[in-house]
PDB file of C-alpha atoms in Angstrom:
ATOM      1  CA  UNK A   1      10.992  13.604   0.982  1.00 95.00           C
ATOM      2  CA  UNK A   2      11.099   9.677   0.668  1.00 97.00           C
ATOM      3  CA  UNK A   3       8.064   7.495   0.815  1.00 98.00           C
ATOM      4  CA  UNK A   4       7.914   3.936   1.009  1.00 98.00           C
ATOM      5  CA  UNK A   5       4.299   1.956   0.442  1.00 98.00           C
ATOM      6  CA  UNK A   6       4.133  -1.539   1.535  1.00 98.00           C
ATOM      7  CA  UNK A   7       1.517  -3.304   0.341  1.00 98.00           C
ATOM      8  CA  UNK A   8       0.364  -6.925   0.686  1.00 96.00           C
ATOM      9  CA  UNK A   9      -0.410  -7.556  -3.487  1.00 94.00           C
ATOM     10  CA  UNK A  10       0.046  -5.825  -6.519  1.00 93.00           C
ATOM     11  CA  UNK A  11      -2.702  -3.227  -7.057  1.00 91.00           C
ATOM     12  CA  UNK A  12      -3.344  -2.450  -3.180  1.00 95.00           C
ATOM     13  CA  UNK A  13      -1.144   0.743  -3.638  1.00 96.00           C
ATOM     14  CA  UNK A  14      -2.504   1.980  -6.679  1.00 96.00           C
ATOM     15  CA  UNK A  15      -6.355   1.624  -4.712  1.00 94.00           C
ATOM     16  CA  UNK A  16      -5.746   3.256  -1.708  1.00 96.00           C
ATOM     17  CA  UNK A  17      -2.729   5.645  -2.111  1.00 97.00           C
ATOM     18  CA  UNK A  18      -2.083   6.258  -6.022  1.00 97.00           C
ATOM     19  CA  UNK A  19      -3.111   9.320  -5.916  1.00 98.00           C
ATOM     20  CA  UNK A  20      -0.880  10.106  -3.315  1.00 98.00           C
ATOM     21  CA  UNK A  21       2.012   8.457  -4.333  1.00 98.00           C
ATOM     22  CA  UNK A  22       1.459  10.379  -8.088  1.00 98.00           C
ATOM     23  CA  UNK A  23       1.027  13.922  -6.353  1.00 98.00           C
ATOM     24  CA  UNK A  24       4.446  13.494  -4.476  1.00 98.00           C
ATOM     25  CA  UNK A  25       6.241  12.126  -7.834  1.00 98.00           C
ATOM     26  CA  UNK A  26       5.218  14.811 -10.050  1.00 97.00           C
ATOM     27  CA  UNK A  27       6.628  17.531  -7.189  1.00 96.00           C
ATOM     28  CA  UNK A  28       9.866  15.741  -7.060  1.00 97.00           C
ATOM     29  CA  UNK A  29       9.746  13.501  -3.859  1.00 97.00           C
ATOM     30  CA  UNK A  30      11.263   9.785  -4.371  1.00 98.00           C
ATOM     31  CA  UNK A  31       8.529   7.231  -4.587  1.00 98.00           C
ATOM     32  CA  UNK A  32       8.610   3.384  -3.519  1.00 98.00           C
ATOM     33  CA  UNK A  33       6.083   0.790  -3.508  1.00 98.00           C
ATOM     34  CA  UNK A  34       7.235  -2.586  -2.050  1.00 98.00           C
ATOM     35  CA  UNK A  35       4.629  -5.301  -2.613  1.00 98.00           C
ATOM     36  CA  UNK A  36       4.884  -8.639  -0.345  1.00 98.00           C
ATOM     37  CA  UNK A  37       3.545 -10.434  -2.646  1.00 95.00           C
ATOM     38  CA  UNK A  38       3.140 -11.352  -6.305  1.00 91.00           C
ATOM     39  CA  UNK A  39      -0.755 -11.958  -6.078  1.00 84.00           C
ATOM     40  CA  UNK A  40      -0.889 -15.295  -7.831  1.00 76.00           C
ATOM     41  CA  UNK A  41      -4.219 -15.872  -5.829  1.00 72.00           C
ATOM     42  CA  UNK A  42      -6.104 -13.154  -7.684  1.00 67.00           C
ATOM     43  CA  UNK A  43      -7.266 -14.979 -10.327  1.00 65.00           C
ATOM     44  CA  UNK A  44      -8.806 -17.954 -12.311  1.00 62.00           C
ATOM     45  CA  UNK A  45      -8.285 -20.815 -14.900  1.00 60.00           C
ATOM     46  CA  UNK A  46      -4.688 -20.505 -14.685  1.00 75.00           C
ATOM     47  CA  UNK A  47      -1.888 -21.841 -12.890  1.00 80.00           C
ATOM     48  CA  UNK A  48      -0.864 -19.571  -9.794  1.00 82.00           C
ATOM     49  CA  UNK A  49       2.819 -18.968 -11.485  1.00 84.00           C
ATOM     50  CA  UNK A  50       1.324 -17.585 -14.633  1.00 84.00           C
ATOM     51  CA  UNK A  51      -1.193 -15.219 -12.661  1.00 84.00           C
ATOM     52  CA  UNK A  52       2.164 -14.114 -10.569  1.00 86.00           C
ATOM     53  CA  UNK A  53       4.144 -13.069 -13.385  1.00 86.00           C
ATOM     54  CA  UNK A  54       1.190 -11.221 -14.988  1.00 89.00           C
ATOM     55  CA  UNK A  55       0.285  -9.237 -12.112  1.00 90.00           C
ATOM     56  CA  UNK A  56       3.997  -8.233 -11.500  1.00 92.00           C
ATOM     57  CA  UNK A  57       4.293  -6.848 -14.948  1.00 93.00           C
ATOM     58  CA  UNK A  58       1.127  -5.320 -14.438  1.00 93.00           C
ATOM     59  CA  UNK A  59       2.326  -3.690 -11.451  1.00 95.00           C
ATOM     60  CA  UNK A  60       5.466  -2.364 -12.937  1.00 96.00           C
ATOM     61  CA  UNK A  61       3.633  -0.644 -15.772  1.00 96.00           C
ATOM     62  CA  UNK A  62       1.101   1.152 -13.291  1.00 96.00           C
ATOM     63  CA  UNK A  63       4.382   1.931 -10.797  1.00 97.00           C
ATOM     64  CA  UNK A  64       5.642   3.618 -14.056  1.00 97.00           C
ATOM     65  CA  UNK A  65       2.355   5.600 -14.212  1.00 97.00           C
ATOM     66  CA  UNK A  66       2.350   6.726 -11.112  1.00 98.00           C
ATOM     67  CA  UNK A  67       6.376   7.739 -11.035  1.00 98.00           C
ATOM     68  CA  UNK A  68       7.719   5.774  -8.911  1.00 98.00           C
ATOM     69  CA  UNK A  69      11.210   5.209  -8.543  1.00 98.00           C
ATOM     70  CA  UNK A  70      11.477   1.724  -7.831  1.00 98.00           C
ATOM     71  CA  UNK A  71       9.129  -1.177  -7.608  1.00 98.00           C
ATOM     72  CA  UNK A  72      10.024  -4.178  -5.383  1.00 97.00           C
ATOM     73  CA  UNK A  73       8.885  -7.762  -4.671  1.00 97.00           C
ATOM     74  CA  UNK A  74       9.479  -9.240  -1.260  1.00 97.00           C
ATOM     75  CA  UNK A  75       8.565 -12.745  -1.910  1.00 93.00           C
ATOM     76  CA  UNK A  76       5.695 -13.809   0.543  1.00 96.00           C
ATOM     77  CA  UNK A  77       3.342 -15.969  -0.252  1.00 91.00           C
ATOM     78  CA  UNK A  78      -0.011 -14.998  -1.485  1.00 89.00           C
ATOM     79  CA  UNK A  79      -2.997 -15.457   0.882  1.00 89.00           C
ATOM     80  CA  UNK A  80      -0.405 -16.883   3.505  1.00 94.00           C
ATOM     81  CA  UNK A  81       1.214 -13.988   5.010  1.00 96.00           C
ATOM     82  CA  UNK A  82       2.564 -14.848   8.615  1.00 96.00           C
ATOM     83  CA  UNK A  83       3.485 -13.079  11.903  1.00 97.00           C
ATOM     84  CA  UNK A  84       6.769 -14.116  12.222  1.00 97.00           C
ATOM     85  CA  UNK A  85      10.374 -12.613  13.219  1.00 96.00           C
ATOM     86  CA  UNK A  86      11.594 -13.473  10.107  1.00 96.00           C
ATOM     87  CA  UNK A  87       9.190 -11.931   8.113  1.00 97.00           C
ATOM     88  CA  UNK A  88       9.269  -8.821  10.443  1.00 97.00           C
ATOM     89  CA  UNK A  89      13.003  -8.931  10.066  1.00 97.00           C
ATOM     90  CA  UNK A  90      12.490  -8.812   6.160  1.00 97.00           C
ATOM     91  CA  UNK A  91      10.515  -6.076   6.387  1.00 98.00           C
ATOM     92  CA  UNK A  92      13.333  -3.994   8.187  1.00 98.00           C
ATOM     93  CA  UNK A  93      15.680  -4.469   5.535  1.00 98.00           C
ATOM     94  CA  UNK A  94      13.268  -3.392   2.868  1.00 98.00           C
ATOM     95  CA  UNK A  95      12.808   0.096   5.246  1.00 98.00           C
ATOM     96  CA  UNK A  96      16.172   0.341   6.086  1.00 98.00           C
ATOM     97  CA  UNK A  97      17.272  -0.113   2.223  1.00 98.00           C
ATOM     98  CA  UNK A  98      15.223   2.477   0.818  1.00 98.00           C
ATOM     99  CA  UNK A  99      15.291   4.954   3.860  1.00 98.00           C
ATOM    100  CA  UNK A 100      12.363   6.076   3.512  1.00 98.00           C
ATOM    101  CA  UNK A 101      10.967   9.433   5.661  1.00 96.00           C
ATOM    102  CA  UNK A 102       7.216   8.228   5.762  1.00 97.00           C
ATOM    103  CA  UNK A 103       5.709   4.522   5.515  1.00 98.00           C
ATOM    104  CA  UNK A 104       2.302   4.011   3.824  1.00 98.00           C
ATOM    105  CA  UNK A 105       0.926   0.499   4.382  1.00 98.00           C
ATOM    106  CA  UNK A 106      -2.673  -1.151   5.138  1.00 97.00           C
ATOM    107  CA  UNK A 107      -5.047  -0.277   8.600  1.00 96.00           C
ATOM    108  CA  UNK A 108      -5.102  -2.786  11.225  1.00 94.00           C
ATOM    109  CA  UNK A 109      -9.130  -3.276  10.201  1.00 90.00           C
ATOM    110  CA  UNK A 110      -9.054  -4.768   7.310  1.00 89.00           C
ATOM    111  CA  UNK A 111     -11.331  -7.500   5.531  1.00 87.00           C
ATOM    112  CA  UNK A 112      -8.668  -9.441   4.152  1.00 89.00           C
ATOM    113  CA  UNK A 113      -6.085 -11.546   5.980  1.00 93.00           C
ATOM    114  CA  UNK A 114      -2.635 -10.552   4.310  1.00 95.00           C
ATOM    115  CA  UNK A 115      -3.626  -6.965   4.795  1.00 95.00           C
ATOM    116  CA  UNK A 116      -4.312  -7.566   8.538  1.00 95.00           C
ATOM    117  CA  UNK A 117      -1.169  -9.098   8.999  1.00 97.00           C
ATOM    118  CA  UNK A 118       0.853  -6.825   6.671  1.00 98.00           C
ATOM    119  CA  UNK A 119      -0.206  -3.920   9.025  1.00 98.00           C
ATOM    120  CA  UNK A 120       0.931  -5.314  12.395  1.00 98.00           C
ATOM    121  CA  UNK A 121       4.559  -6.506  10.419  1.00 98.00           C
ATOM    122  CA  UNK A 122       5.190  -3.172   9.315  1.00 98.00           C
ATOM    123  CA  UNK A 123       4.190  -1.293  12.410  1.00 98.00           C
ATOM    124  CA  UNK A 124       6.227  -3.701  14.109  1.00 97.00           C
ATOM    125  CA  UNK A 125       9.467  -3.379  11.663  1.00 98.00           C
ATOM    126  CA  UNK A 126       8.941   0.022  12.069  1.00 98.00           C
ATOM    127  CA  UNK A 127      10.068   0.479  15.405  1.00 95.00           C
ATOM    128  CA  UNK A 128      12.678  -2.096  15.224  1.00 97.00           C
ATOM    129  CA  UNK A 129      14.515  -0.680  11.588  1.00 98.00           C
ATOM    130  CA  UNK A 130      15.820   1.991  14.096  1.00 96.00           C
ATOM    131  CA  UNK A 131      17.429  -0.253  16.658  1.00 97.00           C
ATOM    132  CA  UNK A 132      21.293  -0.568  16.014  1.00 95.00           C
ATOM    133  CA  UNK A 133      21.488  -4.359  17.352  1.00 96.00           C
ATOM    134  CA  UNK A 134      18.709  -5.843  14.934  1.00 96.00           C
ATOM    135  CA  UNK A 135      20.758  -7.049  12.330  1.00 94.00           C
ATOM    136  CA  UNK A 136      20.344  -6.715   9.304  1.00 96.00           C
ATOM    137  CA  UNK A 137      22.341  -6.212   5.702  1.00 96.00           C
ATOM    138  CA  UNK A 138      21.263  -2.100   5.728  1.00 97.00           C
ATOM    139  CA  UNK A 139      22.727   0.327   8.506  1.00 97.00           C
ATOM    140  CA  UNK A 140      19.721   1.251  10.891  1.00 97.00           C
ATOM    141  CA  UNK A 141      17.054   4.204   9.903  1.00 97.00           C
ATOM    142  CA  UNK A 142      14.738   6.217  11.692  1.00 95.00           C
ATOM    143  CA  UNK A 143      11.393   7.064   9.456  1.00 96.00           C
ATOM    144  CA  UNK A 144       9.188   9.860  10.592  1.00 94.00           C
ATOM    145  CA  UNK A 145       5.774   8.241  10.822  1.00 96.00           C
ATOM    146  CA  UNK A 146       3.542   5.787   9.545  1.00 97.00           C
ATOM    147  CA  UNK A 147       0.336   6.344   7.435  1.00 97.00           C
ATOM    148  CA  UNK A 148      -2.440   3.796   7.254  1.00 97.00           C
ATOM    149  CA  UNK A 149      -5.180   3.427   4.687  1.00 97.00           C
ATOM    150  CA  UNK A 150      -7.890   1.048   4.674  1.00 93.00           C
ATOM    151  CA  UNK A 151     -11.754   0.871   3.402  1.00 83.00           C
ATOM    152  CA  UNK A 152     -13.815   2.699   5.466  1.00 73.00           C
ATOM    153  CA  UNK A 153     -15.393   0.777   8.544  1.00 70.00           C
ATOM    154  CA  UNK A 154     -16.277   1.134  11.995  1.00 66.00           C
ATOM    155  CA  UNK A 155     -12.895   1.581  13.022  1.00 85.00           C
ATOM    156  CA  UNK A 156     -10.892   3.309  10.605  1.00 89.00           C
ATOM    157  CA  UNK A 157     -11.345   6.980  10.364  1.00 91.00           C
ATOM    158  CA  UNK A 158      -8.831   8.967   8.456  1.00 93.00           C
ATOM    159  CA  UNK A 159      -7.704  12.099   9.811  1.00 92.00           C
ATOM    160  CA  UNK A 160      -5.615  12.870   7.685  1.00 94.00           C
ATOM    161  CA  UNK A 161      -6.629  13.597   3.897  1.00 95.00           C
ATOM    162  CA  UNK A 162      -4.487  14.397   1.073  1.00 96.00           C
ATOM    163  CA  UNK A 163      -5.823  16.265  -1.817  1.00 97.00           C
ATOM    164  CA  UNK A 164      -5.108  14.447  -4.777  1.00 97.00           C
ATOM    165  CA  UNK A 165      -7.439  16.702  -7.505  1.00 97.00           C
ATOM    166  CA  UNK A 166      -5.873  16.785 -10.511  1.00 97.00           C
ATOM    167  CA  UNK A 167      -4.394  12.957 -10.404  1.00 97.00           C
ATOM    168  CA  UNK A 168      -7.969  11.432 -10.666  1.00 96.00           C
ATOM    169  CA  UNK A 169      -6.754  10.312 -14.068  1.00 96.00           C
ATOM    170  CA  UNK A 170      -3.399   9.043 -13.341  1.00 97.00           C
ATOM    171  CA  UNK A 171      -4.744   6.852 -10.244  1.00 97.00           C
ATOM    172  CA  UNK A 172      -7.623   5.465 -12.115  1.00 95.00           C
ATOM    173  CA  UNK A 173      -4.755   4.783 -15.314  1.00 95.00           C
ATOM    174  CA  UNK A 174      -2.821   3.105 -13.066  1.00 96.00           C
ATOM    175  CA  UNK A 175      -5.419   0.860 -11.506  1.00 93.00           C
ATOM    176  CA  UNK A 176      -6.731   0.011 -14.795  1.00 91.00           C
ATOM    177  CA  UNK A 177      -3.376  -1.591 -15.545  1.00 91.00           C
ATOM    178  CA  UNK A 178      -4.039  -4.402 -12.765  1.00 88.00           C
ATOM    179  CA  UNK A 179      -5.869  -5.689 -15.897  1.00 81.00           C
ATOM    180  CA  UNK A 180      -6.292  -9.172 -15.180  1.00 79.00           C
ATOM    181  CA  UNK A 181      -7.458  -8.514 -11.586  1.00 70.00           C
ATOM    182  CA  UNK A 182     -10.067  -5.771 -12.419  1.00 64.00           C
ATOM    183  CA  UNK A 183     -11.188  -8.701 -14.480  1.00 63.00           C
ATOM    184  CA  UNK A 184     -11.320 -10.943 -11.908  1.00 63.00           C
ATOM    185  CA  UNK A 185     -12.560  -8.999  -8.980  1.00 62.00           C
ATOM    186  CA  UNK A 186     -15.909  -7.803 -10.954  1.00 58.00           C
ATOM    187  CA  UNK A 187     -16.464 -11.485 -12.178  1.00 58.00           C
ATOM    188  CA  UNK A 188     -15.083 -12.759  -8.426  1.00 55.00           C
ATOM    189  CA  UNK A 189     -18.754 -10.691  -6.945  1.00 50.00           C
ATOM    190  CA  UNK A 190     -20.246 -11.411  -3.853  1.00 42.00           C
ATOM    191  CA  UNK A 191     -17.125 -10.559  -1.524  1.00 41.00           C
ATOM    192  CA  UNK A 192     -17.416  -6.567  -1.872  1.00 47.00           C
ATOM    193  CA  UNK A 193     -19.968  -4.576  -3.710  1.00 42.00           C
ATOM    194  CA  UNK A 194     -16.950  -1.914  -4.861  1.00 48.00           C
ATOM    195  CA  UNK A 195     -15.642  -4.641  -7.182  1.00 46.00           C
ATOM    196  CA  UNK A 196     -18.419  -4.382  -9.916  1.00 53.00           C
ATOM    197  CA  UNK A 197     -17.332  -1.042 -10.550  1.00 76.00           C
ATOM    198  CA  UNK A 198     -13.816  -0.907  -9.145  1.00 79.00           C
ATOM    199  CA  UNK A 199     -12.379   2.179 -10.670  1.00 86.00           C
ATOM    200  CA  UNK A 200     -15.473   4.130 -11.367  1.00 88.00           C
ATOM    201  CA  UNK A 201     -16.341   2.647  -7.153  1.00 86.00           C
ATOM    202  CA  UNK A 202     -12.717   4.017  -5.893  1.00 91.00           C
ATOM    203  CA  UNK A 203     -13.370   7.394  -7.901  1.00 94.00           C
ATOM    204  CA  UNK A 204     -16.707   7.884  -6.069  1.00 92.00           C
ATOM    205  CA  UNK A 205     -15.138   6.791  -2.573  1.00 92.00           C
ATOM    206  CA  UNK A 206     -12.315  10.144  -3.220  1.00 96.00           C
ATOM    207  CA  UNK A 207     -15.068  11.897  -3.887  1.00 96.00           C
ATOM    208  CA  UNK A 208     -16.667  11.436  -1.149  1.00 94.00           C
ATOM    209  CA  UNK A 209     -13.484  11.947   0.813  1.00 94.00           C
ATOM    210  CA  UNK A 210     -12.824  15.177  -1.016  1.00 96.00           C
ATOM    211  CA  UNK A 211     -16.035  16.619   0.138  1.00 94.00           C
ATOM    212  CA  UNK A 212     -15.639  16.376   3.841  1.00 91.00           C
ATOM    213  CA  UNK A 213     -12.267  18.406   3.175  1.00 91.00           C
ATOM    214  CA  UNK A 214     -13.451  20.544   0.860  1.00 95.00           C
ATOM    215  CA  UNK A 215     -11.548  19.382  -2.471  1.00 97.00           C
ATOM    216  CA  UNK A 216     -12.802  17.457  -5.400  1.00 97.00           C
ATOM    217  CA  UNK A 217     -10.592  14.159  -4.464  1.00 97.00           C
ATOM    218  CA  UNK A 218      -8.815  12.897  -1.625  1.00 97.00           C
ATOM    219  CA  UNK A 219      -7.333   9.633  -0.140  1.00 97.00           C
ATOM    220  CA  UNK A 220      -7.450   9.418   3.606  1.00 95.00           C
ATOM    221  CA  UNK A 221      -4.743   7.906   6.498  1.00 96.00           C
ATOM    222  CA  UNK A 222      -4.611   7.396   9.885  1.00 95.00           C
ATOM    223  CA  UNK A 223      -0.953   8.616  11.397  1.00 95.00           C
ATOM    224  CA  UNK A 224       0.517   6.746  13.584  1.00 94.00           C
ATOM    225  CA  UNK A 225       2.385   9.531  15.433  1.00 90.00           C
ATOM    226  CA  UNK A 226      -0.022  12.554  15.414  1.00 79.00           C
ATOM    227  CA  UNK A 227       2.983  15.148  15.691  1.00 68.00           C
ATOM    228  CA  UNK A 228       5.668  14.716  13.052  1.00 59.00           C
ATOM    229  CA  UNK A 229       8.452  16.628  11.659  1.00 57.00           C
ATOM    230  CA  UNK A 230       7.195  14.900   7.913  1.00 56.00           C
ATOM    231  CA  UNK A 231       4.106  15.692   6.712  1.00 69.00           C
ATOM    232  CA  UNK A 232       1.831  13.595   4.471  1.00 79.00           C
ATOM    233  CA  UNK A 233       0.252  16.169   2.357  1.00 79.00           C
TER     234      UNK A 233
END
């Protein structure tokens, strides 16, 4: 099985599908996580170019952690992610390059702005990687489904939870590699009470997941097909 995670900025994978994307590494499945961004808004007293480059190398090392197979940059803009056809279109090249049989990427209900727009521009380049007459450099593909994760609110409830005991340490490794924006996120306050404690916060949040199902840790998604021939597990 392939799996592709788009996320708006570096760390957003490692938060809300690392343990996951680390469960279907280690059992042999190829692992992608394509990040629009570089993230040079998540931080402070720096220029925006510096915080980019650390937060990319940062990235790379936790990608490592978790096993993935490849870990890509798109080039948007941090903080500025648009609806637009050619962003939409750029998306459908990344999906149609790596082929992917299931797409992980951010719920529609989301606090931030890149993350609300990164969801519709995936769902979106979704459909369309499969159409033979939108052109782009990569032959057409047809992925099996789409899996959304978000914080939990109103409107998103998983139904879908993947046990992930056992790679509590590797996700919380891998998030602690976003070094500079754990940093900033705990002194950044106010926004979101899970950033004092981010890792210890996210650990508690599996938990919590892990107990409606019955497991010690889970991450939860919301399909966007309910019957599929691929299986998030």
């Amino acid at each position: 099985m392939k799996l592709l995670a788009i996320v708006a900025h570096p760390d957003d994978a490692d938060i809300f599908c690392g343990g996951t994307l680390a469960k279907h590494a280690d059992r042999g499945d190829t692992v992608t996580i394509a990040h629009l961004t570089r993230g040079e808004y998540g931080g402070i007293e720096t220029t925006t170019s510096e915080i980019a480059s650390v937060r990319e190398a940062e990235a790379r090392q936790s990608g490592e952690i978790l096993g993935a197979d490849a870990v890509e940059f798109l080039g948007f803009e941090d903080g500025r992610i648009e609806y637009s056809l050619e962003n939409r279109l750029s998306i459908v090249e990344t999906i149609r390059t790596f082929s992917p049989d299931i797409v992980l990427t951010h719920y529609r209900d989301d606090m931030h702005p890149d993350h609300r727009v990164t969801s519709r521009l995936v769902t979106d380049a979704y459909y369309m990687a499969s159409l033979p007459l939108v052109e782009t450099p990569s032959d057409p593909c047809d992925p099996e489904n789409v899996y959304y994760f978000g914080k939990p609110t109103a409107e998103f409830d998983p139904s879908v939870y993947v046990d992930i005991s056992g790679y509590e340490d590797v996700k919380a490794d891998a998030i602690r590699r976003h070094e500079s924006q754990v940093e900033f996120l705990q002194s950044h306050g106010g926004i979101d009470a899970e950033f004092d404690n981010l890792v210890d916060g996210i650990a508690a949040e599996n938990t919590v997941l892990g107990k409606q199902t019955g497991v010690d840790s889970a991450e939860g998604f919301v399909p966007f097909h309910e019957t599929t021939r691929a299986y998030l597990e």
